Coordinates of C-alpha atoms and ligand atoms in Angstrom, one line a residue:
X6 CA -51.9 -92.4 -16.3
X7 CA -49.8 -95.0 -17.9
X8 CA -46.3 -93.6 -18.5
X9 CA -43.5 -94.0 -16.6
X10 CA -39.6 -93.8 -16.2
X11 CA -37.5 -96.4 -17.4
X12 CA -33.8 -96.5 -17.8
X13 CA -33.2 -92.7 -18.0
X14 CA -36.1 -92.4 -20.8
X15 CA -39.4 -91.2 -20.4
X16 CA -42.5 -92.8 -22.0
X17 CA -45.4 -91.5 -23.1
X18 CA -49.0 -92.7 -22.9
X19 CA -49.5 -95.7 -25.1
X20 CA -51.2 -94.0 -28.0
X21 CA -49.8 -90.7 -28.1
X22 CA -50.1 -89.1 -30.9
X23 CA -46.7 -87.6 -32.7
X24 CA -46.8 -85.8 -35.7
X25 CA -46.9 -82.9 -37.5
X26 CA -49.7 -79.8 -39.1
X27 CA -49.9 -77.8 -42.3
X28 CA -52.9 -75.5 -43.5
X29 CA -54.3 -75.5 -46.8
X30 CA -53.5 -72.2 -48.0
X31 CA -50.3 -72.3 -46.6
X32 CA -48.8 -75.0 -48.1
X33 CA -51.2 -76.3 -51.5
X34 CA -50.5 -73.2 -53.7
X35 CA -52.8 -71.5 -55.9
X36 CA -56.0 -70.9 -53.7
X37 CA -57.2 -68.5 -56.0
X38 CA -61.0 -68.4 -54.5
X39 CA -60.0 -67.9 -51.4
X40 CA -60.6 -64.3 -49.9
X41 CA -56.2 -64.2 -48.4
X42 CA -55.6 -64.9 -52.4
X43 CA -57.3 -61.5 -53.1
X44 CA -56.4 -59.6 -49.6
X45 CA -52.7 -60.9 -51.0
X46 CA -52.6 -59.1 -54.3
X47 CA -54.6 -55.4 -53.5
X48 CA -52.8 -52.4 -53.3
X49 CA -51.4 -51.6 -50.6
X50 CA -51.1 -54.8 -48.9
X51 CA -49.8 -56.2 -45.7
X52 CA -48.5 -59.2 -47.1
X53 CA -44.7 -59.3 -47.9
X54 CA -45.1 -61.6 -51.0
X55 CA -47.9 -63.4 -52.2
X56 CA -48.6 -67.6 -51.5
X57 CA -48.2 -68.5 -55.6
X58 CA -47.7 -72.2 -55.7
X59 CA -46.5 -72.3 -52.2
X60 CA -45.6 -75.7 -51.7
X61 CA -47.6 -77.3 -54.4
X62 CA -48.5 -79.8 -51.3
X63 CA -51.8 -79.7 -53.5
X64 CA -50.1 -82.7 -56.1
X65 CA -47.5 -83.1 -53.4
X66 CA -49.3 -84.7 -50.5
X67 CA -48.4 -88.3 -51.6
X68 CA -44.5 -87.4 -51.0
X69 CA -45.0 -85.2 -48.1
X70 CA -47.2 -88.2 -46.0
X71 CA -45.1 -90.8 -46.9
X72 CA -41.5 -89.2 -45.5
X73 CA -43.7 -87.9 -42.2
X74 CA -44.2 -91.7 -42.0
X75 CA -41.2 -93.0 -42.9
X76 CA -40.0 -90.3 -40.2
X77 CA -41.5 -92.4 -37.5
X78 CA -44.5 -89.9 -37.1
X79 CA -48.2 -91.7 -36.9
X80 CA -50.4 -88.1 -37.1
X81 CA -51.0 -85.7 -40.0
X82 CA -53.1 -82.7 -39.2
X83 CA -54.2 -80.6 -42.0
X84 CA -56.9 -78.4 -43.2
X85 CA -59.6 -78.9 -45.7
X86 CA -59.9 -75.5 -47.9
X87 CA -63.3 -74.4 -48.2
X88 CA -63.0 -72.3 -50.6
X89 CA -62.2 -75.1 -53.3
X90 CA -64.9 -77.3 -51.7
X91 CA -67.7 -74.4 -51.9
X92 CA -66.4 -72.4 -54.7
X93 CA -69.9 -70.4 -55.0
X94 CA -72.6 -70.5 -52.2
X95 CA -74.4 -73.9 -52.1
X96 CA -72.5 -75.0 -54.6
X97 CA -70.1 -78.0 -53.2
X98 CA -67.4 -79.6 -55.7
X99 CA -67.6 -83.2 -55.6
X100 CA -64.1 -83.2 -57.5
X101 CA -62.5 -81.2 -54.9
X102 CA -64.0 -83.3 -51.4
X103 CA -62.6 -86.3 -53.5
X104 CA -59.2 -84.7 -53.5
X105 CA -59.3 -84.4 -49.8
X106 CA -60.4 -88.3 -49.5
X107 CA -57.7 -89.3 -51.0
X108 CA -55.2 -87.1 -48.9
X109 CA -57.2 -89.5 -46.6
X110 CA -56.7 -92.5 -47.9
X111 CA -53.0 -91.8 -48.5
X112 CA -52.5 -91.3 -44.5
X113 CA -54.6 -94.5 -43.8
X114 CA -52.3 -96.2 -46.4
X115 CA -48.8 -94.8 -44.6
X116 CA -50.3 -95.8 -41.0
X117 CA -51.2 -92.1 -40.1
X118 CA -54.1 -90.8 -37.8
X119 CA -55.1 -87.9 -40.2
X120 CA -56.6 -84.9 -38.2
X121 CA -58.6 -82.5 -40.4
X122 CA -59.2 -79.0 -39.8
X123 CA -62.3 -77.7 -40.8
X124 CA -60.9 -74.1 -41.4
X125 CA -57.9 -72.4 -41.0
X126 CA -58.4 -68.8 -41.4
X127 CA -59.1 -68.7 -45.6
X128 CA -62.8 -68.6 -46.4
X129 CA -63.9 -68.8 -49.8
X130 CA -64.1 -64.9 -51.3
X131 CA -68.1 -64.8 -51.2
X132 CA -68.0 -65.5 -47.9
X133 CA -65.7 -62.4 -47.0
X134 CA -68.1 -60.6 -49.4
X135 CA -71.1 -61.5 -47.6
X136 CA -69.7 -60.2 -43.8
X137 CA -67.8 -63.2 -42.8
X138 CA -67.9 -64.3 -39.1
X139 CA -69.5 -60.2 -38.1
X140 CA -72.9 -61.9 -39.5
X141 CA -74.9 -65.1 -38.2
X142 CA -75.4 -66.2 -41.6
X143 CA -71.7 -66.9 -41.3
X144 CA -72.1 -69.6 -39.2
X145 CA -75.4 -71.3 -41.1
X146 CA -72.9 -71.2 -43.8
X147 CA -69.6 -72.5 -42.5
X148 CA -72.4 -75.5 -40.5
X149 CA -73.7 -76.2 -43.8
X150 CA -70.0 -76.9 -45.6
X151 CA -69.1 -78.5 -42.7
X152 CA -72.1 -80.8 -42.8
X153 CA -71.2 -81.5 -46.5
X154 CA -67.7 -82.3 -46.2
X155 CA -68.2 -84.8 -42.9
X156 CA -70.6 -86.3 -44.9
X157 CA -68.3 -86.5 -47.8
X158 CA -65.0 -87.4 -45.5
X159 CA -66.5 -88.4 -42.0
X160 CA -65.6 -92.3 -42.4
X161 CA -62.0 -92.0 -43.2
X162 CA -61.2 -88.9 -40.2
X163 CA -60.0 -89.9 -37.4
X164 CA -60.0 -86.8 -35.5
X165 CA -61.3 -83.1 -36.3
X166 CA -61.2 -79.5 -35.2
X167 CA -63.7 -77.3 -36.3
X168 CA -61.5 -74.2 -36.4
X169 CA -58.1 -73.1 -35.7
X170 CA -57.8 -70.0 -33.7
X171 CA -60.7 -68.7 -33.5
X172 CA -59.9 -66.9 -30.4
X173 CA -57.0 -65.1 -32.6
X174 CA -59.0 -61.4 -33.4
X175 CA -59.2 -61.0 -29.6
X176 CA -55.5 -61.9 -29.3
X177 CA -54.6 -59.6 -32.0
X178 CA -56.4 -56.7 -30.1
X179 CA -54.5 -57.3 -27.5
X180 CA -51.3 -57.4 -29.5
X181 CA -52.9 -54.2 -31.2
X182 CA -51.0 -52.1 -28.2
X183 CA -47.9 -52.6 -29.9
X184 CA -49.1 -51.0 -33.1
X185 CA -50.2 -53.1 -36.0
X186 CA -50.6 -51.4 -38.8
X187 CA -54.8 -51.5 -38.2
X188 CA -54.8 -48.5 -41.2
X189 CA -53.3 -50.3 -44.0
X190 CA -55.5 -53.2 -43.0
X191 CA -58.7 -51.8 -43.4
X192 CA -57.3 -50.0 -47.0
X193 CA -56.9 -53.9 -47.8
X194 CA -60.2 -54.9 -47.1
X195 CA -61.6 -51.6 -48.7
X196 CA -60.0 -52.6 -51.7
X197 CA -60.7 -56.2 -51.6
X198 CA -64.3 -55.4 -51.5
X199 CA -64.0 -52.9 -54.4
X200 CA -61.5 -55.8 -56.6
X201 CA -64.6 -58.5 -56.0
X202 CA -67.9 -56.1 -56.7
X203 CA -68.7 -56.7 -53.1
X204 CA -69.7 -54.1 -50.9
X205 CA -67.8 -55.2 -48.2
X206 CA -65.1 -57.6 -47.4
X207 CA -64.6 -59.2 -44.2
X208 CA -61.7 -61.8 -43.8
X209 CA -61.5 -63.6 -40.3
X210 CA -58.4 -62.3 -38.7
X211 CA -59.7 -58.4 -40.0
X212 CA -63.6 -58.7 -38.3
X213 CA -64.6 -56.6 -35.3
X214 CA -63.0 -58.9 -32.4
X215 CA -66.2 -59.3 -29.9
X216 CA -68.8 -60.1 -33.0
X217 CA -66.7 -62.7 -34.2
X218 CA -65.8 -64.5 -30.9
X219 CA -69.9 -64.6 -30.5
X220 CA -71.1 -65.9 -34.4
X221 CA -68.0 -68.6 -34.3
X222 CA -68.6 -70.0 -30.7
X223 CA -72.1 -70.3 -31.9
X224 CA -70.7 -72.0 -35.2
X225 CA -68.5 -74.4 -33.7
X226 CA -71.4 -75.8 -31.4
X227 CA -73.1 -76.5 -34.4
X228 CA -70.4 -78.0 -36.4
X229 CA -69.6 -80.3 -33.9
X230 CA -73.1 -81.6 -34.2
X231 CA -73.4 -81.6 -37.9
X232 CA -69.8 -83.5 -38.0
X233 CA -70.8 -86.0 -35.6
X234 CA -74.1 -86.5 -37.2
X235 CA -72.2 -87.9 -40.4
X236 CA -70.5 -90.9 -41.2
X237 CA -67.7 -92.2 -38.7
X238 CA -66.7 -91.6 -35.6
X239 CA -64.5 -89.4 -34.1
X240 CA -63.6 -86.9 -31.3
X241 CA -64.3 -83.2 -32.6
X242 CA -62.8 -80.5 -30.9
X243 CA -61.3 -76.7 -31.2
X244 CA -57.5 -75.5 -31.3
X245 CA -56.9 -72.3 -29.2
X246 CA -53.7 -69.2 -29.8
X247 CA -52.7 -69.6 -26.8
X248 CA -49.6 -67.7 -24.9
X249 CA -47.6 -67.7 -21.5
X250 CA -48.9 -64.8 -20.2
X251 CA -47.0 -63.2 -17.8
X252 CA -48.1 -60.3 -15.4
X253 CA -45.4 -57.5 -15.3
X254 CA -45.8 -54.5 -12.8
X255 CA -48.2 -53.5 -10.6
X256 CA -51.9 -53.0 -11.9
X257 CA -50.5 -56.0 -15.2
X258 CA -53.8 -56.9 -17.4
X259 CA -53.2 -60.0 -17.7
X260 CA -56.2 -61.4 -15.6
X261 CA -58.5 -59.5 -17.9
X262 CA -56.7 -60.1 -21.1
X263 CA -56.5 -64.0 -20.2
X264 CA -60.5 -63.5 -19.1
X265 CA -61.3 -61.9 -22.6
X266 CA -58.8 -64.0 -24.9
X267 CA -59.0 -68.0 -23.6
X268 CA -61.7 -68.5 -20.6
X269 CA -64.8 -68.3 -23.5
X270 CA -63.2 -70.5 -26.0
X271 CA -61.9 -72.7 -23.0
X272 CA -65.5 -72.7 -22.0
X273 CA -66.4 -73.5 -25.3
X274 CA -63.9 -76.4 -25.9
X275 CA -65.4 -78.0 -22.6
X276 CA -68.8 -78.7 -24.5
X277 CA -66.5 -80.6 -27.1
X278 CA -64.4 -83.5 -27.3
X279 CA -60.9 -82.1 -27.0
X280 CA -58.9 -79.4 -26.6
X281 CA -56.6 -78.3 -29.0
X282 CA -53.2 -76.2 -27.7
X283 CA -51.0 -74.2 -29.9
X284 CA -48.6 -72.5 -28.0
X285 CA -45.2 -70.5 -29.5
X286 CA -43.9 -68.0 -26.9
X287 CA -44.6 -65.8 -24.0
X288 CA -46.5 -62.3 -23.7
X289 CA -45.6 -59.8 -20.7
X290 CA -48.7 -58.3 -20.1
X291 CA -48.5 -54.6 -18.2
X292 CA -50.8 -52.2 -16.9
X293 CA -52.4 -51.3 -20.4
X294 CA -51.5 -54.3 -22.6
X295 CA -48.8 -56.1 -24.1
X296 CA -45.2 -55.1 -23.5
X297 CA -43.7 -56.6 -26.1
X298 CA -40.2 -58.8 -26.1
X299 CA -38.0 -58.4 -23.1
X300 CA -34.7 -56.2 -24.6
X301 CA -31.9 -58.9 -24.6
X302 CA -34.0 -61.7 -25.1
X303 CA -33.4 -64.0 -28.4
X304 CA -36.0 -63.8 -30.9
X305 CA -37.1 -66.2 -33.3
X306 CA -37.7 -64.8 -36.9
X307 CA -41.4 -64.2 -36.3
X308 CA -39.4 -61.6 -33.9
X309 CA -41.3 -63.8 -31.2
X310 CA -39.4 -64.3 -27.7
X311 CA -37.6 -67.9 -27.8
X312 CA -40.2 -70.1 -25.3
X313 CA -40.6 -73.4 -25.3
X314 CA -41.8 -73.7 -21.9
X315 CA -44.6 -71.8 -23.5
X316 CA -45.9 -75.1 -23.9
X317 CA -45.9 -76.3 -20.7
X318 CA -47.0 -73.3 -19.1
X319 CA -50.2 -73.1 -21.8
X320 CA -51.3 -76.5 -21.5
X321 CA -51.7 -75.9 -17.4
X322 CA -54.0 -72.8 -17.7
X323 CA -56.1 -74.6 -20.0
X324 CA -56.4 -78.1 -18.2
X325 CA -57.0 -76.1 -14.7
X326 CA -60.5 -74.6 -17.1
X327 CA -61.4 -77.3 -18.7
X328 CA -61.6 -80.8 -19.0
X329 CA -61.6 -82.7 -22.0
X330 CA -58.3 -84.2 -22.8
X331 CA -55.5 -82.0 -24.4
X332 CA -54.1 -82.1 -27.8
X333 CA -51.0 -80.1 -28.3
X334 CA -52.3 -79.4 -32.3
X335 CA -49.3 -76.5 -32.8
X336 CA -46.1 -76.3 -31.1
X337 CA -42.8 -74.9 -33.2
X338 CA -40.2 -72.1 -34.1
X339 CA -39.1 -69.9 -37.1
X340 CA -35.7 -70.3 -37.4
X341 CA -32.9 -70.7 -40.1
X342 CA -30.6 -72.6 -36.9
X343 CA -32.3 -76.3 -37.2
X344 CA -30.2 -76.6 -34.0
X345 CA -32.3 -74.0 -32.1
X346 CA -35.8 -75.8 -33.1
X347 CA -34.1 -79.3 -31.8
X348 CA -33.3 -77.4 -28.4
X349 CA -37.1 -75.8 -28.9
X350 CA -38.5 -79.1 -28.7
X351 CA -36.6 -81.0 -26.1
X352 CA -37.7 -78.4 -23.9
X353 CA -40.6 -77.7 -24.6
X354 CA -41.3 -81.6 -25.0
X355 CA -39.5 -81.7 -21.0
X356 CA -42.4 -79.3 -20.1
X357 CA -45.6 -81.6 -21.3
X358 CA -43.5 -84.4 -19.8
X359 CA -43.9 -82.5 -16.3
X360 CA -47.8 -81.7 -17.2
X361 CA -48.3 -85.5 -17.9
X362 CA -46.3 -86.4 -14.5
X363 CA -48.7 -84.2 -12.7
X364 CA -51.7 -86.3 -14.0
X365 CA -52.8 -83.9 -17.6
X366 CA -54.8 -85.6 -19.9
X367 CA -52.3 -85.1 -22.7
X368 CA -52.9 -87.0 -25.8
X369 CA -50.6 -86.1 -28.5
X370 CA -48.0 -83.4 -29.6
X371 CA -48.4 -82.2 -32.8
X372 CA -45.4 -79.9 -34.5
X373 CA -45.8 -76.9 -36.4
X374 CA -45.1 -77.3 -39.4
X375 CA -44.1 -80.0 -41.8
X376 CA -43.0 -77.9 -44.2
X377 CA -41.5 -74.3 -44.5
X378 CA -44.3 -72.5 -45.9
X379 CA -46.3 -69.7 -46.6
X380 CA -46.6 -67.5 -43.0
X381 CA -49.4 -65.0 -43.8
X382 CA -48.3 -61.5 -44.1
X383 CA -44.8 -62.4 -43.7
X384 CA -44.7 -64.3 -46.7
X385 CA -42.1 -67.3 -47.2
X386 CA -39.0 -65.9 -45.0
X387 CA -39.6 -67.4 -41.5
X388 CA -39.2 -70.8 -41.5
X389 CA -41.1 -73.0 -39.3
X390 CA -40.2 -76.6 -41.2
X391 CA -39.5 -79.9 -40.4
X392 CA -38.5 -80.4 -43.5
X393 CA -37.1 -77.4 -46.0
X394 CA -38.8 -76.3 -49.4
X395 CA -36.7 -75.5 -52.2
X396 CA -38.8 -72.2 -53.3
X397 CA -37.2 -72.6 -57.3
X398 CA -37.9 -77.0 -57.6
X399 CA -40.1 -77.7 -54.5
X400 CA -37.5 -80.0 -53.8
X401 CA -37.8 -81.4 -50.0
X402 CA -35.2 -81.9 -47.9
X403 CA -35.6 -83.2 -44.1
X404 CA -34.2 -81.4 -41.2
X405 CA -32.6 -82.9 -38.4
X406 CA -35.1 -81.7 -36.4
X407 CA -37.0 -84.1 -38.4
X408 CA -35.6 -87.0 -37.2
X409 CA -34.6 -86.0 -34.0
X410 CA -38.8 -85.6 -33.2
X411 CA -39.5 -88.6 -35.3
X412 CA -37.3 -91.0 -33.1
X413 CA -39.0 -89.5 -30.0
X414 CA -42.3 -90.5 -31.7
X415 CA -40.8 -93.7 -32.9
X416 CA -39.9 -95.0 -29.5
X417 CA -42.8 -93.0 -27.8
X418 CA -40.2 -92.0 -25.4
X419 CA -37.5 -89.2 -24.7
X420 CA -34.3 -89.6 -23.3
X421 CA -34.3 -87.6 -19.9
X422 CA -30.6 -86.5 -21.2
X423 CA -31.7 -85.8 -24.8
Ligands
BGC516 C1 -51.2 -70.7 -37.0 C2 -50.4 -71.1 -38.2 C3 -49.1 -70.3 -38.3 C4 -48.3 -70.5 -37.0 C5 -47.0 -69.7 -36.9 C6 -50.4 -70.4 -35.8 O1 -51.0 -69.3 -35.2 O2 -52.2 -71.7 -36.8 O3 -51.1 -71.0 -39.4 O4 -48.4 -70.5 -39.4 O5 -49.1 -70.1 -35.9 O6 -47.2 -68.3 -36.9

């Protein structure tokens, strides 16, 4: 691999990819058909605040690509939201894939690779309504919008993803141990059925964790074929939840839960183009599950441990399984101290410098997130930005953290003493 030491710096593959992701309905605002809109405004509800305009990224795109250019970035991932491009079943809205053209065009224009994500975790509401990912009529439907938007979009993409996490129910059941609030969840969904006349209601994150791994690795083969079958071409691949996970104790889980969580999607992302890895922190993983955070460790606002070398750590598991070339597609911190996400990333930057060394087919790093914005349940408080959101104007301001990653991408190179 081309990349080498120079002068106390080291430089990354010619052609690395440096930028940063958002998802639609966490940063366009007012995704009213979308089944988190609804699952957002039953009582009760596990979500601390609803999304609202969020960052009104929706008319703000032009502003928010340009400064990730002018930052020195040359990658924009986002998601496409299928719930404004399929409003009803069947029914696609030409005004809507147009929109997402020109988000295109506007990253062509600014000298950024745009990434799309095909989803996100928002379906449209009928979809929940009609099983969501329990059913295989779930994936016929998510192929068919997927085969309708590459058509629409295909020329102008230069890489895609057919789903992000998907492997995240069977994470969650695993983080399950430590007590999510599973009966307040399924009060939601009750309720959210009830609020849209449909007799059931099945949002991604909420379906039965085994059913849905099988109906969405059987989606994504497809969608990778439809995609490819339209207009362009481009490398189409899957982003994994992945975590460090750590064996503690005698008898630890770990083996099994790695076995159950990654090795099918891994398996999976193999038949692909790429591998996408989005890696936050650790898990310590006993004799019957997750442990939790280590007392006296610092947390991040997601009350996640603080580990970068998550990254590193992530990225080896998944190149020793598999091997297609590796995207880091997620990679960040909540925090209010912008200081703390600048140490986040030198280190966790040092650790895919280490994985490169050692001859990984790493391709890009791509930062979570762009913005501050809407984090699911926990609503706007944690702050994962690049660049702040004022929650009254919209107003954006850049972080240091900003530029400190944007001169890395800049000079495709990292000062060893950074
Ligand atoms: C998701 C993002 C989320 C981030 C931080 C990832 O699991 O893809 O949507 O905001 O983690 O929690």
């Amino acid at each position: 691999m081309p990349s080498a030491h120079t002068n106390g710096a080291y430089h990354f593959p010619s052609g690395f990819l440096w930028g940063a992701a958002t998802a639609a309905h966490q940063v366009e605002g007012s995704n009213v058909n979308s089944d988190l809109w609804v699952l957002e405004h039953v009582k009760p509800t596990l979500f601390a605040e609803p999304s609202g305009d969020a960052c009104d990224h929706y008319h703000r795109y032009p502003e928010d690509i340009r400064l990730l250019a002018e930052l020195g970035y040359n990658t924009y991932r986002f998601s496409i939201e299928w719930a404004r491009i399929e409003p009803e079943p069947g029914r696609f809205s030409i005004s809507q894939l147009d929109h997402y053209r020109r988000m295109l065009v506007a990253c062509h224009e600014n000298g950024l690779k745009p990434m799309v994500t095909f989803y996100h975790f928002s379906s449209p509401r009928w979809f929940a309504g009609l099983g969501g990912w329990e059913k295989l009529s779930g994936a016929d439907a998510f192929v068919r919008y997927c085969e309708r938007a590459a058509k629409h979009l295909g020329d102008l993409i230069t890489l895609a993803t057919t789903f992000n996490e998907p492997n995240l129910p069977a994470l969650l059941r695993w983080v399950g141990n430590l007590n999510l609030p599973f009966t307040t969840a399924r009060r939601m969904t009750r309720h959210a059925a009830r609020a849209t006349g449909a007799g059931q209601f099945v949002p991604f994150p909420m379906g039965d964790a085994g059913r849905v791994q099988e109906v969405m690795i059987s989606a994504h083969h497809q969608a990778v074929q439809v995609i490819k079958s339209g207009p362009g071409s481009y490398p189409v691949g899957v982003s994994l939840a992945m975590q460090d996970e750590q064996a503690v104790g005698a008898n630890s889980r770990r083996d099994r839960k790695c076995a159950e969580v990654y090795d099918p999607w891994l398996a999976a992302a193999d038949k692909s183009d790429f591998l996408g890895v989005q890696a936050y922190t650790r898990a310590r993983v006993g004799k019957s599950g997750d442990l939790g955070p280590e007392p006296g460790f610092e947390l991040t606002q997601m009350g996640y441990e603080y580990w970068p070398d998550a990254l590193e750590q992530t990225v080896r598991y998944a190149a020793a399984r598999s091997s297609v070339p590796i995207y880091v597609t997620e990679n960040g911190i909540s925090t209010d101290e912008d200081t703390r996400r600048i140490d986040y990333i030198r280190t966790a930057l040092d650790g895919l410098r280490r994985c490169l060394e050692d001859g990984i087919d790493v391709r890009g790093y791509i930062h979570w997130s762009l913005l501050d914005n809407f984090e699911w349940i926990h609503g706007y408080r944690p702050r994962f930005g690049l660049i702040s959101v004022n929650r009254q104007t919209r107003e954006r301001t850049v972080k240091p953290s900003a530029r400190y990653l944007g001169d890395i991408a800049k000079r495709n190179s990292m000062s060893l003493a950074d």
